[in-house]
Coordinates of C-alpha atoms in Angstrom, one line a residue:
M1 CA -15.2 3.5 15.4
D2 CA -11.7 4.0 13.9
I3 CA -9.5 6.6 15.2
E4 CA -9.5 8.7 12.1
R5 CA -13.2 9.0 12.0
K6 CA -13.3 9.8 15.8
Q7 CA -10.6 12.6 15.3
S8 CA -12.6 14.1 12.5
E9 CA -15.8 14.3 14.6
L10 CA -14.0 15.7 17.6
I11 CA -12.2 18.4 15.4
D12 CA -15.6 19.4 13.8
H13 CA -17.1 19.6 17.4
F14 CA -14.4 22.0 18.7
V15 CA -14.2 24.0 15.6
K16 CA -18.0 24.7 15.6
Q17 CA -17.9 25.6 19.4
S18 CA -14.8 27.8 19.1
S19 CA -16.3 29.8 16.2
T20 CA -18.8 31.4 18.5
L21 CA -16.8 31.8 21.7
E22 CA -14.4 34.6 23.0
G23 CA -12.0 35.3 25.9
Q24 CA -12.4 33.1 28.9
Q25 CA -14.7 30.7 27.1
L26 CA -12.2 30.2 24.4
S27 CA -9.6 29.5 27.1
N28 CA -11.8 26.9 28.8
L29 CA -12.3 25.3 25.4
I30 CA -8.6 25.0 24.8
L31 CA -8.4 23.3 28.1
E32 CA -11.1 20.8 27.2
A33 CA -9.5 20.1 23.8
T34 CA -6.1 19.5 25.1
S35 CA -7.5 17.2 27.9
H36 CA -9.7 15.1 25.7
P37 CA -8.4 11.5 25.7
S38 CA -9.2 10.9 22.0
L39 CA -8.1 14.1 20.3
F40 CA -4.6 14.3 18.9
A41 CA -4.8 16.9 16.1
F42 CA -5.2 20.6 16.8
S43 CA -4.2 22.6 13.8
E44 CA -7.8 23.0 12.5
I45 CA -8.7 24.4 15.8
I46 CA -5.8 26.9 15.8
S47 CA -6.9 28.2 12.4
I48 CA -10.2 29.5 13.7
P49 CA -10.3 33.3 13.5
N50 CA -11.7 33.8 17.0
L51 CA -8.6 32.1 18.5
A52 CA -6.3 34.7 16.9
K53 CA -8.1 37.3 19.0
L54 CA -6.5 35.9 22.1
E55 CA -3.1 37.3 21.0
G56 CA -2.0 40.0 23.3
T57 CA -4.7 39.3 25.9
Q58 CA -4.5 37.7 29.3
Y59 CA -5.6 34.4 27.5
S60 CA -2.8 34.5 25.1
S61 CA -0.9 31.8 27.1
S62 CA -3.8 29.4 26.4
L63 CA -3.3 29.9 22.6
D64 CA 0.5 29.2 23.1
L65 CA -0.5 26.0 24.9
L66 CA -2.7 24.9 22.1
R67 CA 0.1 25.4 19.6
L68 CA 2.4 23.4 21.9
F69 CA -0.1 20.6 21.8
A70 CA -0.2 20.8 18.1
Y71 CA 3.5 20.9 17.4
G72 CA 5.4 20.4 20.6
T73 CA 6.5 17.8 23.1
W74 CA 6.7 17.2 26.8
N75 CA 10.3 18.4 26.9
D76 CA 9.2 21.7 25.0
Y77 CA 6.7 22.2 27.8
K78 CA 9.2 21.8 30.5
S79 CA 11.5 24.3 28.8
N80 CA 8.8 26.9 28.7
A81 CA 6.7 26.1 31.7
G82 CA 7.2 29.5 33.2
C83 CA 5.2 31.2 30.5
L84 CA 2.5 28.5 30.0
P85 CA -0.5 27.5 32.1
A86 CA 0.0 24.7 34.6
L87 CA -1.1 21.4 33.2
F88 CA -3.7 19.0 34.6
P89 CA -2.9 15.3 34.7
D90 CA -5.0 14.5 31.6
Q91 CA -3.0 17.2 29.7
V92 CA 0.3 15.8 30.9
R93 CA -0.7 12.3 29.7
K94 CA -1.8 13.7 26.4
L95 CA 1.5 15.7 25.8
K96 CA 3.5 12.6 26.6
Q97 CA 1.4 10.6 24.2
L98 CA 2.1 13.2 21.6
S99 CA 5.8 13.2 22.4
V100 CA 5.8 9.4 21.5
L101 CA 4.3 10.2 18.2
T102 CA 6.9 12.8 17.5
M103 CA 9.8 10.3 18.3
A104 CA 8.1 7.7 16.1
E105 CA 8.1 10.1 13.1
T106 CA 11.9 9.7 12.6
N107 CA 12.7 6.4 14.2
K108 CA 10.9 3.2 14.2
V109 CA 13.0 1.6 16.9
L110 CA 12.8 3.7 20.1
P111 CA 15.3 2.8 22.9
Y112 CA 13.9 2.5 26.3
D113 CA 16.5 4.9 27.7
Q114 CA 15.5 7.6 25.3
L115 CA 11.9 7.1 25.9
M116 CA 12.3 7.2 29.8
Q117 CA 14.3 10.4 29.4
E118 CA 11.8 12.1 27.1
L119 CA 8.7 11.1 29.1
D120 CA 10.2 11.5 32.6
V121 CA 9.7 7.8 33.5
S122 CA 11.9 6.3 36.1
N123 CA 11.8 2.6 35.3
V124 CA 11.0 0.1 32.5
R125 CA 7.8 -1.2 34.1
E126 CA 6.3 2.3 34.2
L127 CA 7.4 2.9 30.7
E128 CA 5.9 -0.2 29.3
D129 CA 2.7 0.3 31.1
F130 CA 2.4 3.8 29.7
L131 CA 3.2 2.4 26.1
I132 CA 0.6 -0.4 26.4
N133 CA -2.2 1.4 28.3
E134 CA -1.9 4.9 27.0
C135 CA -0.4 4.6 23.5
M136 CA -1.3 1.1 22.1
Y137 CA -4.7 0.8 23.7
A138 CA -5.5 4.3 22.6
G139 CA -4.9 3.3 18.9
I140 CA -2.3 5.9 18.2
V141 CA 0.6 3.5 17.9
R142 CA 1.1 -0.3 17.3
G143 CA 4.4 -2.0 17.9
K144 CA 6.4 -4.6 19.9
L145 CA 8.0 -4.2 23.3
D146 CA 11.5 -5.9 23.1
Q147 CA 12.7 -6.3 26.7
L148 CA 15.8 -8.1 25.6
R149 CA 17.0 -5.2 23.5
R150 CA 15.3 -2.6 25.7
S151 CA 13.5 -0.9 22.8
F152 CA 10.0 -0.3 21.4
E153 CA 9.7 -1.3 17.7
V154 CA 7.1 0.9 16.1
Q155 CA 4.8 -0.8 13.4
F156 CA 2.4 2.2 13.1
A157 CA 2.1 5.6 14.5
A158 CA -0.6 8.3 13.9
G159 CA 0.6 11.4 12.3
R160 CA 0.8 14.8 14.2
D161 CA -0.1 18.2 12.9
L162 CA 2.2 19.4 10.2
R163 CA 4.3 22.3 11.5
P164 CA 4.3 25.5 9.4
E165 CA 8.0 25.2 8.7
Q166 CA 7.5 21.7 7.4
L167 CA 5.0 22.8 4.6
N168 CA 7.7 23.7 2.0
S169 CA 9.5 20.4 2.7
M170 CA 6.2 18.5 2.4
I171 CA 5.3 20.2 -0.8
Q172 CA 8.7 19.4 -2.3
T173 CA 8.4 15.7 -1.1
L174 CA 4.9 15.4 -2.6
S175 CA 6.0 17.1 -5.9
S176 CA 8.9 14.6 -6.1
W177 CA 6.6 11.7 -5.4
L178 CA 4.2 13.0 -8.1
G179 CA 7.1 13.2 -10.6
T180 CA 8.3 9.7 -9.7
S181 CA 4.8 8.4 -10.0
D182 CA 4.2 9.9 -13.4
N183 CA 7.6 8.4 -14.6
L184 CA 6.6 5.0 -13.2
L185 CA 3.2 5.2 -14.8
H186 CA 4.8 6.1 -18.1
L187 CA 7.1 3.1 -17.8
I188 CA 4.2 0.8 -16.9
Q189 CA 2.3 2.0 -20.0
E190 CA 5.3 1.4 -22.2
K191 CA 5.6 -2.1 -20.8
I192 CA 2.0 -2.8 -21.4
K193 CA 2.2 -1.5 -24.9
W194 CA 5.2 -3.7 -25.6
A195 CA 3.5 -6.7 -24.0
D196 CA 0.5 -6.1 -26.3
T197 CA 2.8 -5.9 -29.4
M198 CA 4.6 -9.1 -28.5
S199 CA 1.3 -10.8 -27.8
E200 CA 0.0 -9.9 -31.3
A201 CA 3.3 -11.0 -32.8
N202 CA 3.2 -14.3 -31.0
K203 CA -0.5 -14.8 -32.1
K204 CA 0.5 -14.1 -35.8
H205 CA 3.5 -16.4 -35.5
R206 CA 1.4 -19.1 -34.0
K207 CA -1.2 -18.8 -36.8
E208 CA 1.5 -19.0 -39.4
V209 CA 2.9 -22.2 -37.9
E210 CA -0.5 -23.7 -37.6
D211 CA -1.3 -22.9 -41.3
K212 CA 2.1 -24.4 -42.4
V213 CA 1.3 -27.5 -40.3
E214 CA -2.1 -27.7 -42.0
E215 CA -0.4 -27.5 -45.4
V216 CA 2.0 -30.2 -44.6
K217 CA -0.8 -32.5 -43.3
K218 CA -2.8 -31.9 -46.5
S219 CA 0.3 -32.5 -48.7
I220 CA 1.1 -35.8 -46.8
K221 CA -2.5 -36.9 -47.1
A222 CA -2.6 -36.2 -50.8
D223 CA 0.7 -38.1 -51.3
V224 CA -0.6 -41.1 -49.4
D225 CA -3.8 -41.1 -51.5
I226 CA -1.9 -41.0 -54.8
R227 CA 0.5 -43.7 -53.7
G228 CA -2.5 -45.9 -52.6
H229 CA -4.1 -45.6 -56.0
E230 CA -0.9 -46.5 -57.8
E231 CA -0.5 -49.7 -55.7
I232 CA -4.1 -50.8 -56.5
F233 CA -3.6 -50.3 -60.2
S234 CA -0.3 -52.2 -60.0
E235 CA -1.7 -55.1 -58.3
S236 CA -4.7 -55.3 -60.8
G237 CA -2.2 -55.4 -63.8
G238 CA -0.2 -58.3 -62.1
M239 CA -3.4 -60.4 -61.8
M240 CA -4.4 -59.9 -65.5
D241 CA -0.9 -61.0 -66.7
Y242 CA -1.1 -64.1 -64.5
E243 CA -4.5 -65.1 -66.1
E244 CA -3.3 -64.5 -69.6
D245 CA -0.2 -66.7 -69.0
R246 CA -2.4 -69.5 -67.6
I247 CA -4.8 -69.5 -70.6
R248 CA -1.9 -69.7 -73.1
S249 CA -0.4 -72.6 -71.2
K250 CA -3.7 -74.6 -71.4
R251 CA -3.9 -74.0 -75.1
R252 CA -0.5 -75.4 -75.8
R253 CA -1.3 -78.6 -73.9
Q254 CA -4.5 -79.5 -75.8
P255 CA -3.9 -82.7 -78.4
M256 CA -4.2 -82.3 -82.1
A257 CA -7.5 -83.7 -83.5

């Protein structure tokens, strides 16, 4: 099962569950969702009306934690650990995985030193094990470990939840892309139209050339036929003259009676 389909099924599962829960049960559901090894998107869960009811209650920190998993990183958690619930090992691993995805959004070559600092990893072996076992095997990234250059070359990275402040920028980007696509489509259509016109012109020119060739062939054939008849008649006339001359010669040689 591909990662996108798995994500969709998990999101549907948690959305349906959260729509009927309240208070402590919702807090437990958030713990389950942020610990799940195959779930990496949370914005649809955040949008459930029941979760908004946690604001201002003793469970509001659970909602803040869910927002952190949707948009934040491991470093963000460390900066706000005093007002957030303590994390279980599965949540720590998940938040570090999400941190790798965040880094891959803006840079496709991630230096080992930067990764080790962001993930609180002390050595290269531990970092490479994490990238292979927890990221690549999980299907959220693909890439190449370059030990010589001490970097991770990202070939693919799953997208994270879109932050609210990114919406306007995303809309502008999509609008610009749509405008560019429309212009490109118009140019392609013009090129197709021009190609069709040139094709018709070429066909017409070829037909004209072929017709002229046929006319020349017919003209040459007619000329050859005429010349052939003239030669035949010329040769017949020559034979008749020769016979007449021969008869006259015989008459002159006959003796007188």
